Protein backbone atom coordinates (compact mmCIF):
# COMPACT_ATOMS: atom_id res chain seq x y z
CA UNK A 1 94.36 138.48 110.21
CA UNK A 2 92.39 135.01 109.39
CA UNK A 3 93.26 132.50 112.34
CA UNK A 4 93.11 129.09 110.53
CA UNK A 5 93.33 126.04 112.87
CA UNK A 6 94.10 122.42 111.25
CA UNK A 7 92.99 119.18 113.18
CA UNK A 8 95.64 116.51 111.93
CA UNK A 9 98.80 116.46 109.94
CA UNK A 10 100.14 113.93 107.45
CA UNK A 11 98.71 113.92 103.84
CA UNK A 12 95.90 116.42 104.27
CA UNK A 13 96.57 118.86 107.08
CA UNK A 14 100.03 119.28 106.58
CA UNK A 15 99.65 119.90 102.66
CA UNK A 16 96.83 122.38 103.70
CA UNK A 17 98.81 124.39 106.26
CA UNK A 18 101.72 124.39 103.75
CA UNK A 19 99.51 126.03 101.03
CA UNK A 20 97.95 128.37 103.31
CA UNK A 21 101.16 129.48 104.18
CA UNK A 22 102.15 130.11 100.52
CA UNK A 23 98.73 132.02 99.76
CA UNK A 24 98.95 134.24 102.83
CA UNK A 25 101.92 135.63 104.53
CA UNK A 26 99.30 137.10 106.87
CA UNK A 27 97.14 134.25 108.06
CA UNK A 28 97.71 132.55 111.73
CA UNK A 29 98.07 128.79 111.26
CA UNK A 30 98.10 126.42 113.84
CA UNK A 31 98.12 122.61 113.66
CA UNK A 32 97.04 120.12 116.58
CA UNK A 33 98.32 116.55 116.16
CA UNK A 34 97.67 113.90 118.86
CA UNK A 35 100.80 111.94 117.76
CA UNK A 36 104.54 112.90 118.13
CA UNK A 37 104.68 113.09 114.12
CA UNK A 38 103.00 115.74 112.33
CA UNK A 39 104.31 114.90 108.81
CA UNK A 40 105.56 111.28 107.99
CA UNK A 41 105.46 109.05 105.14
CA UNK A 42 102.89 106.60 106.49
CA UNK A 43 102.95 104.78 103.07
CA UNK A 44 106.84 103.90 103.63
CA UNK A 45 106.72 102.18 106.82
CA UNK A 46 106.55 98.55 105.76
CA UNK A 47 109.50 99.45 103.18
CA UNK A 48 111.52 100.72 106.25
CA UNK A 49 110.71 97.37 108.22
CA UNK A 50 111.75 95.09 105.17
CA UNK A 51 115.01 97.30 104.74
CA UNK A 52 114.21 99.13 101.23
CA UNK A 53 114.17 102.28 103.30
CA UNK A 54 117.27 102.17 105.24
CA UNK A 55 117.06 105.31 107.20
CA UNK A 56 114.24 106.05 109.52
CA UNK A 57 114.86 109.69 109.56
CA UNK A 58 113.65 109.76 105.91
CA UNK A 59 110.55 108.82 106.52
CA UNK A 60 109.59 112.41 108.48
CA UNK A 61 109.16 114.74 105.86
CA UNK A 62 108.73 117.88 108.54
CA UNK A 63 108.69 118.43 112.14
CA UNK A 64 107.47 121.12 114.27
CA UNK A 65 110.36 122.90 114.25
CA UNK A 66 111.03 122.74 110.02
CA UNK A 67 107.25 123.71 109.60
CA UNK A 68 107.61 126.72 111.87
CA UNK A 69 111.27 127.67 110.28
CA UNK A 70 110.01 127.40 106.62
CA UNK A 71 106.04 128.41 106.50
CA UNK A 72 105.62 129.94 109.98
CA UNK A 73 102.79 127.49 110.82
CA UNK A 74 102.74 126.65 114.62
CA UNK A 75 102.55 122.85 114.94
CA UNK A 76 101.63 121.41 118.30
CA UNK A 77 102.07 117.75 118.55
CA UNK A 78 100.62 115.66 121.44
CA UNK A 79 97.87 117.49 121.30
CA UNK A 80 94.31 116.32 121.06
CA UNK A 81 91.29 118.22 119.88
CA UNK A 82 88.38 117.35 122.15
CA UNK A 83 85.78 119.92 121.48
CA UNK A 84 84.54 121.83 118.89
CA UNK A 85 82.13 124.65 119.82
CA UNK A 86 80.97 125.53 116.32
CA UNK A 87 78.55 128.61 117.66
CA UNK A 88 81.63 130.14 119.57
CA UNK A 89 84.35 128.82 116.90
CA UNK A 90 86.00 127.55 119.52
CA UNK A 91 88.29 124.24 119.98
CA UNK A 92 89.44 122.64 122.95
CA UNK A 93 92.81 120.93 123.39
CA UNK A 94 94.31 118.90 125.22
CA UNK A 95 97.73 118.67 126.33
CA UNK A 96 98.51 115.20 126.31
CA UNK A 97 102.13 115.12 128.07
CA UNK A 98 100.69 117.84 130.72
CA UNK A 99 97.26 116.61 130.59
CA UNK A 100 96.11 120.39 130.92
CA UNK A 101 93.24 121.42 128.30
CA UNK A 102 92.50 125.21 126.85
CA UNK A 103 90.46 126.77 124.33
CA UNK A 104 90.94 128.49 121.09
CA UNK A 105 89.16 130.63 118.55
CA UNK A 106 89.42 129.89 115.00
CA UNK A 107 88.37 131.75 111.98
CA UNK A 108 88.72 128.89 109.58
CA UNK A 109 89.11 125.26 110.85
CA UNK A 110 89.92 122.40 109.11
CA UNK A 111 89.35 118.78 110.05
CA UNK A 112 91.88 116.03 109.08
CA UNK A 113 91.68 113.23 111.51
CA UNK A 114 92.28 110.51 108.71
CA UNK A 115 90.92 107.19 109.16
CA UNK A 116 91.31 104.64 112.22
CA UNK A 117 92.01 100.83 112.04
CA UNK A 118 89.14 98.66 111.88
CA UNK A 119 89.67 96.39 115.21
CA UNK A 120 86.90 93.73 115.26
CA UNK A 121 85.66 92.28 118.68
CA UNK A 122 88.40 89.77 118.71
CA UNK A 123 89.14 87.70 122.06
CA UNK A 124 92.64 88.36 122.83
CA UNK A 125 93.25 90.97 120.17
CA UNK A 126 94.89 93.35 122.67
CA UNK A 127 98.43 91.86 123.52
CA UNK A 128 101.86 92.95 123.61
CA UNK A 129 102.91 91.37 120.14
CA UNK A 130 99.70 92.28 118.25
CA UNK A 131 100.20 95.89 116.17
CA UNK A 132 98.67 97.93 113.39
CA UNK A 133 100.94 99.32 110.82
CA UNK A 134 99.80 103.13 110.15
CA UNK A 135 102.11 105.17 112.27
CA UNK A 136 105.82 105.65 113.51
CA UNK A 137 105.16 104.27 116.62
CA UNK A 138 103.27 101.40 115.16
CA UNK A 139 106.66 100.93 113.01
CA UNK A 140 109.24 101.19 115.71
CA UNK A 141 107.28 98.51 117.74
CA UNK A 142 107.00 96.03 115.24
CA UNK A 143 110.90 96.20 114.32
CA UNK A 144 111.66 96.26 118.42
CA UNK A 145 109.73 92.74 118.35
CA UNK A 146 111.58 91.36 115.40
CA UNK A 147 114.90 92.25 116.81
CA UNK A 148 114.40 91.48 120.58
CA UNK A 149 112.52 88.21 119.73
CA UNK A 150 114.20 87.22 116.61
CA UNK A 151 111.10 86.31 115.35
CA UNK A 152 111.07 83.35 112.89
CA UNK A 153 106.88 83.41 112.29
CA UNK A 154 104.30 86.39 112.01
CA UNK A 155 100.81 86.54 110.78
CA UNK A 156 99.30 89.46 108.60
CA UNK A 157 95.68 89.90 109.14
CA UNK A 158 94.16 91.43 105.81
CA UNK A 159 95.23 91.46 102.17
CA UNK A 160 95.02 95.14 101.62
CA UNK A 161 97.95 97.55 100.36
CA UNK A 162 99.42 97.80 103.71
CA UNK A 163 98.58 94.22 104.77
CA UNK A 164 100.81 92.87 101.07
CA UNK A 165 103.56 95.50 101.70
CA UNK A 166 103.63 94.16 105.15
CA UNK A 167 103.72 90.61 104.16
CA UNK A 168 106.58 91.56 101.37
CA UNK A 169 108.74 93.47 104.06
CA UNK A 170 108.62 90.44 106.55
CA UNK A 171 109.41 87.95 103.75
CA UNK A 172 112.70 90.07 103.13
CA UNK A 173 113.73 89.61 106.67
CA UNK A 174 113.52 85.86 106.16
CA UNK A 175 110.64 85.59 108.34
CA UNK A 176 107.77 83.08 107.40
CA UNK A 177 104.65 84.77 107.00
CA UNK A 178 100.96 83.45 106.66
CA UNK A 179 98.53 86.07 105.42
CA UNK A 180 94.73 85.36 106.50
CA UNK A 181 91.92 87.36 103.98
CA UNK A 182 88.42 86.82 104.82
CA UNK A 183 87.60 87.39 101.12
CA UNK A 184 88.28 84.95 98.23
CA UNK A 185 91.17 87.48 96.87
CA UNK A 186 93.62 89.94 97.83
CA UNK A 187 93.68 93.52 96.85
CA UNK A 188 89.94 93.90 96.54
CA UNK A 189 90.16 97.00 94.63
CA UNK A 190 91.08 95.21 91.58
CA UNK A 191 88.50 92.07 90.44
CA UNK A 192 89.24 88.46 91.48
CA UNK A 193 91.15 87.64 88.34
CA UNK A 194 93.44 90.41 88.28
CA UNK A 195 94.26 89.27 92.07
CA UNK A 196 94.86 85.57 90.57
CA UNK A 197 98.76 86.43 89.59
CA UNK A 198 99.27 87.96 93.01
CA UNK A 199 98.28 84.81 94.64
CA UNK A 200 100.59 82.89 92.63
CA UNK A 201 103.32 85.17 93.26
CA UNK A 202 102.80 85.02 96.81
CA UNK A 203 102.99 81.73 97.04
CA UNK A 204 105.89 81.30 94.92
CA UNK A 205 107.81 83.60 97.52
CA UNK A 206 106.83 81.25 100.75
CA UNK A 207 104.17 82.85 102.16
CA UNK A 208 101.17 81.04 103.69
CA UNK A 209 98.24 82.46 101.96
CA UNK A 210 95.09 81.58 103.58
CA UNK A 211 91.92 82.90 101.61
CA UNK A 212 88.62 83.13 102.82
CA UNK A 213 89.94 82.59 106.48
CA UNK A 214 89.15 84.80 109.51
CA UNK A 215 90.99 85.26 112.49
CA UNK A 216 88.49 84.39 115.73
CA UNK A 217 90.75 84.50 118.94
CA UNK A 218 94.07 84.94 120.25
CA UNK A 219 95.76 83.36 123.08
CA UNK A 220 99.19 84.21 124.82
CA UNK A 221 101.60 81.57 124.90
CA UNK A 222 105.19 81.35 126.42
CA UNK A 223 106.66 81.96 123.24
CA UNK A 224 104.12 84.21 121.21
CA UNK A 225 100.48 83.66 120.39
CA UNK A 226 97.89 81.01 118.90
CA UNK A 227 95.51 82.24 116.86
CA UNK A 228 92.03 80.27 116.38
CA UNK A 229 90.46 80.71 112.79
CA UNK A 230 87.17 80.37 111.71
CA UNK A 231 88.34 76.77 109.68
CA UNK A 232 88.77 75.29 112.88
CA UNK A 233 92.42 75.48 112.39
CA UNK A 234 95.23 76.85 115.00
CA UNK A 235 97.81 78.35 114.27
CA UNK A 236 101.32 79.35 116.28
CA UNK A 237 102.95 82.71 115.61
CA UNK A 238 105.18 85.03 117.39
CA UNK A 239 103.96 88.72 115.56
CA UNK A 240 100.59 89.52 114.70
CA UNK A 241 99.93 92.43 112.36
CA UNK A 242 96.33 93.90 111.66
CA UNK A 243 95.78 95.39 108.39
CA UNK A 244 91.87 95.15 108.00
CA UNK A 245 90.93 97.85 106.59
CA UNK A 246 90.09 101.67 108.20
CA UNK A 247 87.20 103.63 108.78
CA UNK A 248 86.84 107.34 108.62
CA UNK A 249 87.72 109.09 112.29
CA UNK A 250 84.50 111.25 112.43
CA UNK A 251 84.02 111.55 116.41
CA UNK A 252 84.93 114.88 116.48
CA UNK A 253 82.91 116.11 113.39
CA UNK A 254 79.87 114.24 114.83
CA UNK A 255 80.44 116.10 118.30
CA UNK A 256 80.36 119.72 116.26
CA UNK A 257 77.08 118.59 114.57
CA UNK A 258 78.71 118.12 111.23
CA UNK A 259 76.98 116.20 108.83
CA UNK A 260 77.95 112.39 108.37
CA UNK A 261 77.41 111.25 105.00
CA UNK A 262 76.09 107.57 103.88
CA UNK A 263 79.18 106.04 103.59
CA UNK A 264 80.24 107.03 107.08
CA UNK A 265 82.47 109.46 106.28
CA UNK A 266 82.42 113.49 106.78
CA UNK A 267 79.96 114.57 103.82
CA UNK A 268 81.56 117.84 102.44
CA UNK A 269 80.75 119.68 99.10
CA UNK A 270 83.49 120.67 96.20
CA UNK A 271 84.73 123.16 98.34
CA UNK A 272 85.69 120.90 100.94
CA UNK A 273 83.04 122.57 103.17
CA UNK A 274 80.88 120.34 105.84
CA UNK A 275 77.65 121.29 106.42
CA UNK A 276 78.50 123.44 109.28
CA UNK A 277 79.85 127.09 108.36
CA UNK A 278 83.80 127.72 108.39
CA UNK A 279 83.96 124.10 109.05
CA UNK A 280 86.28 122.08 106.42
CA UNK A 281 87.45 118.45 106.10
CA UNK A 282 89.89 116.64 103.74
CA UNK A 283 91.53 113.23 103.63
CA UNK A 284 90.83 109.39 104.55
CA UNK A 285 87.82 110.95 106.94
CA UNK A 286 85.65 112.27 104.14
CA UNK A 287 83.37 110.81 102.06
CA UNK A 288 84.46 111.41 98.18
CA UNK A 289 82.24 111.34 94.79
CA UNK A 290 83.18 108.49 92.46
CA UNK A 291 84.15 110.18 89.31
CA UNK A 292 83.25 107.17 87.39
CA UNK A 293 79.90 106.11 89.21
CA UNK A 294 79.05 109.77 90.97
CA UNK A 295 78.08 107.85 93.77
CA UNK A 296 79.67 108.47 97.81
CA UNK A 297 82.31 106.29 98.36
CA UNK A 298 85.28 106.22 100.87
CA UNK A 299 88.61 106.00 99.02
CA UNK A 300 91.38 106.61 101.59
CA UNK A 301 94.55 107.46 99.40
CA UNK A 302 97.33 110.25 100.15
CA UNK A 303 96.87 111.54 96.63
CA UNK A 304 93.24 113.04 96.80
CA UNK A 305 93.93 114.15 100.26
CA UNK A 306 97.01 116.02 99.17
CA UNK A 307 94.82 117.67 96.73
CA UNK A 308 91.99 118.32 99.02
CA UNK A 309 93.99 119.72 101.53
CA UNK A 310 95.43 122.50 99.00
CA UNK A 311 91.51 122.87 97.58
CA UNK A 312 90.46 123.45 101.51
CA UNK A 313 93.30 125.79 101.98
CA UNK A 314 92.62 128.10 98.90
CA UNK A 315 89.17 127.97 99.81
CA UNK A 316 89.38 129.11 103.83
CA UNK A 317 91.50 131.88 102.27
CA UNK A 318 88.67 133.52 100.16
CA UNK A 319 89.65 131.20 96.96
CA UNK A 320 86.83 129.45 95.07
CA UNK A 321 88.67 126.02 93.84
CA UNK A 322 86.54 122.92 93.44
CA UNK A 323 87.85 119.60 94.31
CA UNK A 324 86.94 117.06 91.07
CA UNK A 325 85.86 114.10 92.49
CA UNK A 326 88.14 110.86 93.24
CA UNK A 327 88.89 108.07 90.53
CA UNK A 328 90.97 105.89 93.14
CA UNK A 329 94.17 105.39 91.03
CA UNK A 330 96.42 103.31 93.16
CA UNK A 331 99.26 100.74 92.94
CA UNK A 332 100.84 97.87 94.95
CA UNK A 333 103.93 96.33 94.46
CA UNK A 334 103.89 92.24 95.77
CA UNK A 335 107.57 91.24 95.34
CA UNK A 336 108.34 90.97 91.49
CA UNK A 337 104.73 91.92 90.53
CA UNK A 338 102.87 95.59 90.33
CA UNK A 339 99.39 95.39 90.60
CA UNK A 340 97.46 99.08 89.49
CA UNK A 341 93.89 100.32 88.87
CA UNK A 342 92.01 103.42 88.21
CA UNK A 343 88.54 104.13 88.08
CA UNK A 344 85.83 101.72 88.77
CA UNK A 345 86.26 97.91 88.91
CA UNK A 346 83.75 95.16 87.25
CA UNK A 347 82.78 94.63 90.81
CA UNK A 348 81.79 98.61 91.19
CA UNK A 349 79.91 98.93 88.04
CA UNK A 350 77.93 95.93 88.55
CA UNK A 351 76.86 97.28 91.83
CA UNK A 352 75.85 100.77 90.86
CA UNK A 353 73.91 99.12 87.40
CA UNK A 354 76.26 101.09 85.47
CA UNK A 355 76.13 99.36 81.68
CA UNK A 356 80.01 98.27 80.63
CA UNK A 357 82.13 96.36 78.00
CA UNK A 358 85.14 94.79 79.07
CA UNK A 359 88.58 93.52 76.91
CA UNK A 360 91.61 92.03 77.99
CA UNK A 361 95.27 92.06 76.43
CA UNK A 362 98.53 90.74 77.79
CA UNK A 363 101.36 92.00 75.30
CA UNK A 364 104.96 92.47 76.50
CA UNK A 365 106.07 95.80 78.53
CA UNK A 366 108.46 96.64 75.61
CA UNK A 367 109.32 95.45 72.47
CA UNK A 368 109.89 91.35 72.83
CA UNK A 369 113.06 91.15 70.86
CA UNK A 370 114.90 93.49 73.13
CA UNK A 371 116.35 91.72 76.67
CA UNK A 372 114.33 91.96 79.87
CA UNK A 373 110.34 92.48 78.37
CA UNK A 374 107.86 91.54 80.64
CA UNK A 375 104.06 90.37 80.22
CA UNK A 376 101.57 93.03 80.95
CA UNK A 377 97.92 91.95 81.93
CA UNK A 378 95.89 94.75 81.02
CA UNK A 379 91.81 94.69 81.96
CA UNK A 380 89.95 97.90 80.37
CA UNK A 381 86.30 98.60 81.39
CA UNK A 382 84.42 101.31 78.86
CA UNK A 383 80.95 102.15 78.23
CA UNK A 384 79.43 99.94 75.67
CA UNK A 385 77.50 102.81 73.76
CA UNK A 386 80.01 105.65 73.78
CA UNK A 387 83.35 103.99 74.63
CA UNK A 388 84.02 106.53 76.87
CA UNK A 389 86.70 104.53 79.63
CA UNK A 390 85.12 103.63 83.03
CA UNK A 391 88.15 101.86 84.40
CA UNK A 392 91.11 99.81 83.98
CA UNK A 393 93.58 97.48 85.94
CA UNK A 394 97.21 95.90 85.29
CA UNK A 395 99.36 93.44 86.59
CA UNK A 396 102.99 92.50 85.53
CA UNK A 397 106.44 93.10 86.35
CA UNK A 398 107.50 95.94 84.43
CA UNK A 399 106.07 99.12 82.92
CA UNK A 400 102.39 98.71 85.09
CA UNK A 401 102.62 102.08 86.75
CA UNK A 402 103.32 103.79 83.34
CA UNK A 403 100.15 102.18 81.52
CA UNK A 404 97.89 102.62 84.36
CA UNK A 405 99.03 106.42 84.99
CA UNK A 406 97.97 106.92 81.06
CA UNK A 407 94.84 105.29 81.43
CA UNK A 408 93.96 107.48 84.17
CA UNK A 409 94.72 110.63 82.47
CA UNK A 410 92.33 109.67 80.23
CA UNK A 411 89.61 108.79 82.13
CA UNK A 412 90.04 112.24 84.16
CA UNK A 413 90.00 113.87 80.55
CA UNK A 414 86.83 111.89 79.50
CA UNK A 415 88.62 110.19 76.90
CA UNK A 416 87.03 106.98 74.97
CA UNK A 417 88.63 103.75 73.26
CA UNK A 418 89.02 105.37 70.07
CA UNK A 419 91.32 107.96 71.51
CA UNK A 420 93.59 105.20 72.94
CA UNK A 421 94.16 104.20 69.15
CA UNK A 422 95.69 107.79 68.72
CA UNK A 423 97.73 108.38 71.45
CA UNK A 424 101.29 109.10 70.54
CA UNK A 425 103.24 107.38 73.19
CA UNK A 426 107.37 106.92 74.08
CA UNK A 427 108.82 104.50 71.76
CA UNK A 428 112.15 102.81 72.13
CA UNK A 429 112.70 99.25 72.30
CA UNK A 430 113.99 99.73 75.80
CA UNK A 431 110.87 101.29 76.92
CA UNK A 432 107.85 100.36 74.91
CA UNK A 433 106.64 99.15 71.38
CA UNK A 434 105.28 100.98 68.10
CA UNK A 435 101.92 99.82 69.21
CA UNK A 436 101.94 100.15 73.12
CA UNK A 437 99.86 98.19 75.22
CA UNK A 438 97.58 101.38 75.92
CA UNK A 439 97.24 101.35 71.91
CA UNK A 440 96.77 97.79 71.73
CA UNK A 441 93.86 97.94 74.46
CA UNK A 442 92.11 100.97 72.10
CA UNK A 443 92.63 98.68 69.15
CA UNK A 444 90.57 95.64 70.37
CA UNK A 445 88.15 97.84 72.25
CA UNK A 446 87.44 100.43 69.12
CA UNK A 447 87.52 97.24 66.77
CA UNK A 448 84.50 95.26 69.22
CA UNK A 449 82.54 98.91 69.11
CA UNK A 450 82.52 99.24 65.30
CA UNK A 451 81.71 95.89 65.43
CA UNK A 452 84.59 94.61 63.24
CA UNK A 453 84.76 91.99 65.96
CA UNK A 454 82.71 90.03 68.24
CA UNK A 455 83.87 88.78 71.61
CA UNK A 456 83.29 86.32 74.16
CA UNK A 457 84.45 86.25 77.67
CA UNK A 458 85.51 83.33 79.49
CA UNK A 459 82.53 82.57 81.04
CA UNK A 460 81.30 81.80 77.46
CA UNK A 461 84.37 79.18 76.86
CA UNK A 462 83.46 77.49 80.40
CA UNK A 463 79.78 76.99 79.63
CA UNK A 464 79.36 77.29 76.05
CA UNK A 465 75.92 76.93 74.60
CA UNK A 466 74.70 73.48 72.83
CA UNK A 467 75.56 75.37 69.64
CA UNK A 468 78.90 76.50 69.95
CA UNK A 469 82.35 75.08 70.10
CA UNK A 470 85.29 75.86 71.74
CA UNK A 471 88.03 76.31 68.75
CA UNK A 472 91.65 76.22 70.39
CA UNK A 473 93.97 77.69 67.71
CA UNK A 474 97.39 77.08 69.69
CA UNK A 475 100.54 74.56 68.83
CA UNK A 476 99.76 71.01 70.49
CA UNK A 477 102.95 71.71 72.73
CA UNK A 478 101.36 74.73 74.32
CA UNK A 479 98.37 72.88 75.78
CA UNK A 480 100.97 69.87 76.86
CA UNK A 481 103.12 72.72 78.42
CA UNK A 482 100.92 75.44 79.58
CA UNK A 483 97.49 73.62 80.29
CA UNK A 484 94.42 73.19 77.61
CA UNK A 485 90.80 74.18 78.16
CA UNK A 486 88.48 70.80 78.47
CA UNK A 487 86.45 70.06 75.33
CA UNK A 488 88.12 72.18 73.05
CA UNK A 489 88.50 71.51 69.47
CA UNK A 490 92.08 72.14 68.83
CA UNK A 491 93.06 72.88 65.18
CA UNK A 492 96.53 75.28 65.00
CA UNK A 493 96.07 78.82 63.31
CA UNK A 494 98.80 77.65 60.62
CA UNK A 495 96.52 74.75 59.65
CA UNK A 496 93.29 76.58 59.96
CA UNK A 497 92.82 77.33 56.22
CA UNK A 498 93.33 74.12 55.14
CA UNK A 499 91.08 72.39 57.44
CA UNK A 500 88.26 74.62 57.20
CA UNK A 501 86.49 71.72 55.50
CA UNK A 502 86.16 69.76 59.30
CA UNK A 503 84.06 72.43 60.52
CA UNK A 504 80.42 72.62 60.74
CA UNK A 505 78.85 75.58 59.53
CA UNK A 506 75.73 75.07 61.75
CA UNK A 507 77.87 75.70 64.54
CA UNK A 508 79.27 79.17 66.23
CA UNK A 509 82.90 78.81 66.92
CA UNK A 510 84.59 80.24 70.23
CA UNK A 511 88.06 80.80 69.02
CA UNK A 512 90.69 81.24 71.76
CA UNK A 513 95.04 81.28 71.52
CA UNK A 514 97.61 82.22 74.47
CA UNK A 515 96.77 85.98 74.84
CA UNK A 516 93.85 86.64 71.97
CA UNK A 517 95.94 87.42 68.52
CA UNK A 518 96.56 84.46 66.89
CA UNK A 519 92.75 84.00 67.65
CA UNK A 520 91.82 87.26 66.41
CA UNK A 521 93.59 86.54 62.97
CA UNK A 522 91.40 82.89 63.13
CA UNK A 523 88.38 85.10 63.90
CA UNK A 524 88.80 86.93 60.84
CA UNK A 525 89.80 83.84 58.51
CA UNK A 526 86.56 81.91 59.68
CA UNK A 527 84.35 85.06 59.68
CA UNK A 528 85.46 86.03 55.90
CA UNK A 529 84.84 82.43 55.17
CA UNK A 530 80.98 82.34 56.32
CA UNK A 531 81.31 80.76 59.77
CA UNK A 532 79.86 82.40 62.63
CA UNK A 533 82.48 83.05 65.38
CA UNK A 534 83.56 85.00 68.40
CA UNK A 535 87.13 85.61 69.87
CA UNK A 536 87.61 85.09 73.54
CA UNK A 537 89.29 88.41 75.08
CA UNK A 538 92.54 88.05 76.25
CA UNK A 539 93.03 83.90 75.42
CA UNK A 540 93.75 81.44 77.60
CA UNK A 541 96.03 83.45 80.12
CA UNK A 542 92.70 85.05 81.20
CA UNK A 543 91.06 81.83 81.44
CA UNK A 544 93.86 80.88 83.37
CA UNK A 545 93.56 84.13 85.93
CA UNK A 546 89.86 83.48 86.12
CA UNK A 547 90.02 79.63 86.79
CA UNK A 548 93.02 80.71 88.81
CA UNK A 549 95.06 77.56 87.19
CA UNK A 550 98.51 78.19 86.64
CA UNK A 551 101.14 75.22 86.13
CA UNK A 552 104.20 74.95 87.94
């Protein structure tokens, strides 16, 4: 009989335990967790605080009793694994309730310790009103503080997924919120311009957003806390939630002699095996291989952790299942907006020296004539020679998950932008358009690679060369109501054919409109008439996102 010991539950460990039992009735499976809960929906914690998830028990996916009854898995909570003897194939476990320690042997050992919150050495950060938000007890303590002290102002440090979700939850409780983010943008998984709509909606919902701002020290006061910021400001608050990112929890693995990768995560092969025989690792603690760049990366997401747990379970029982790298598909709700991504960002491609091209489209989520259609802003990154999809990002109020999920599948399958042209996706007026957002992105990218269109980017519009002229083909009221580009020549599209004599054939015209569609028509008219031209991808809406300029 094979004895499998699993250190850590939640996504990776719990999925491995359940899978191992489904694959073998004979294996002895014991799972240890130092906390009181072994399988809970940590992604749902902010939503219980804000009231979207009413029942606390809905977050408890499995209990030790349910695991025992359904899967015959021995789950030991309040049990911290303190040492691994890889030579003897034993672990030392400390019962945190009795403070007694004992040893137990294993045939296979799975490490799923997860990640720990980054806690910078900030003076005063350890106090009774400062919390992380990664566990059920964290959530309970935050709710207790809010209720007992009738909190009127809270501060969140960190604008990643958890930080953004915490901000939304607090505002739903009518608590005033300040969000501090050291970077120049929130949600750094996406590129800066794609985060701009998130900044706008945060401010529209009353959030005091402070980008490029760091917390330097915390002082306790009679009614709460005073925060000192790196710009010299002082901020009074009653509750502080730290969401400054996470780092792999590798201390136990290191003590066992397991190799740590260059990113700081546990190094594993495609079978989720570590460098030490019969020890496997999964989840937020491990170093992933990025599907696009093929470089090591830290990608703390629940979906990959679940799939790694399944693979490891099979392999510990003699299987040969390969985990096929991680592409970091993720989504976050920020009030009325959703922002999602898959594959590499432009920042990542630049960092790793990967050649790419990019286009933007801003169509509606479904047929514009059907009520409720909302704009979708989509950025597509692809190889300039083959058209292979490298990454995609989208932001909007509706249909964001649908489009990124389609593109995530396309990326995993190694598809190209030419394939996107031919995808047959659902269409009915309430759900989509005959030319879906994904199709449209494929059309634009394919036209570029076939040489049917030449494009320019916002950066070219901002700083045109002496031989270039920015030509805006929107109607004058749009410029007045939405905004104009400094120095641009304005000739509305419907007048352009009759006014070609006003143009200089020695110049190259950088053509723009609101989202790029009219500019494409103008571009074709100019080129077919013997002019040199380029179409700015994504139009003025992309310009707004890059320049972070929105009219109220």
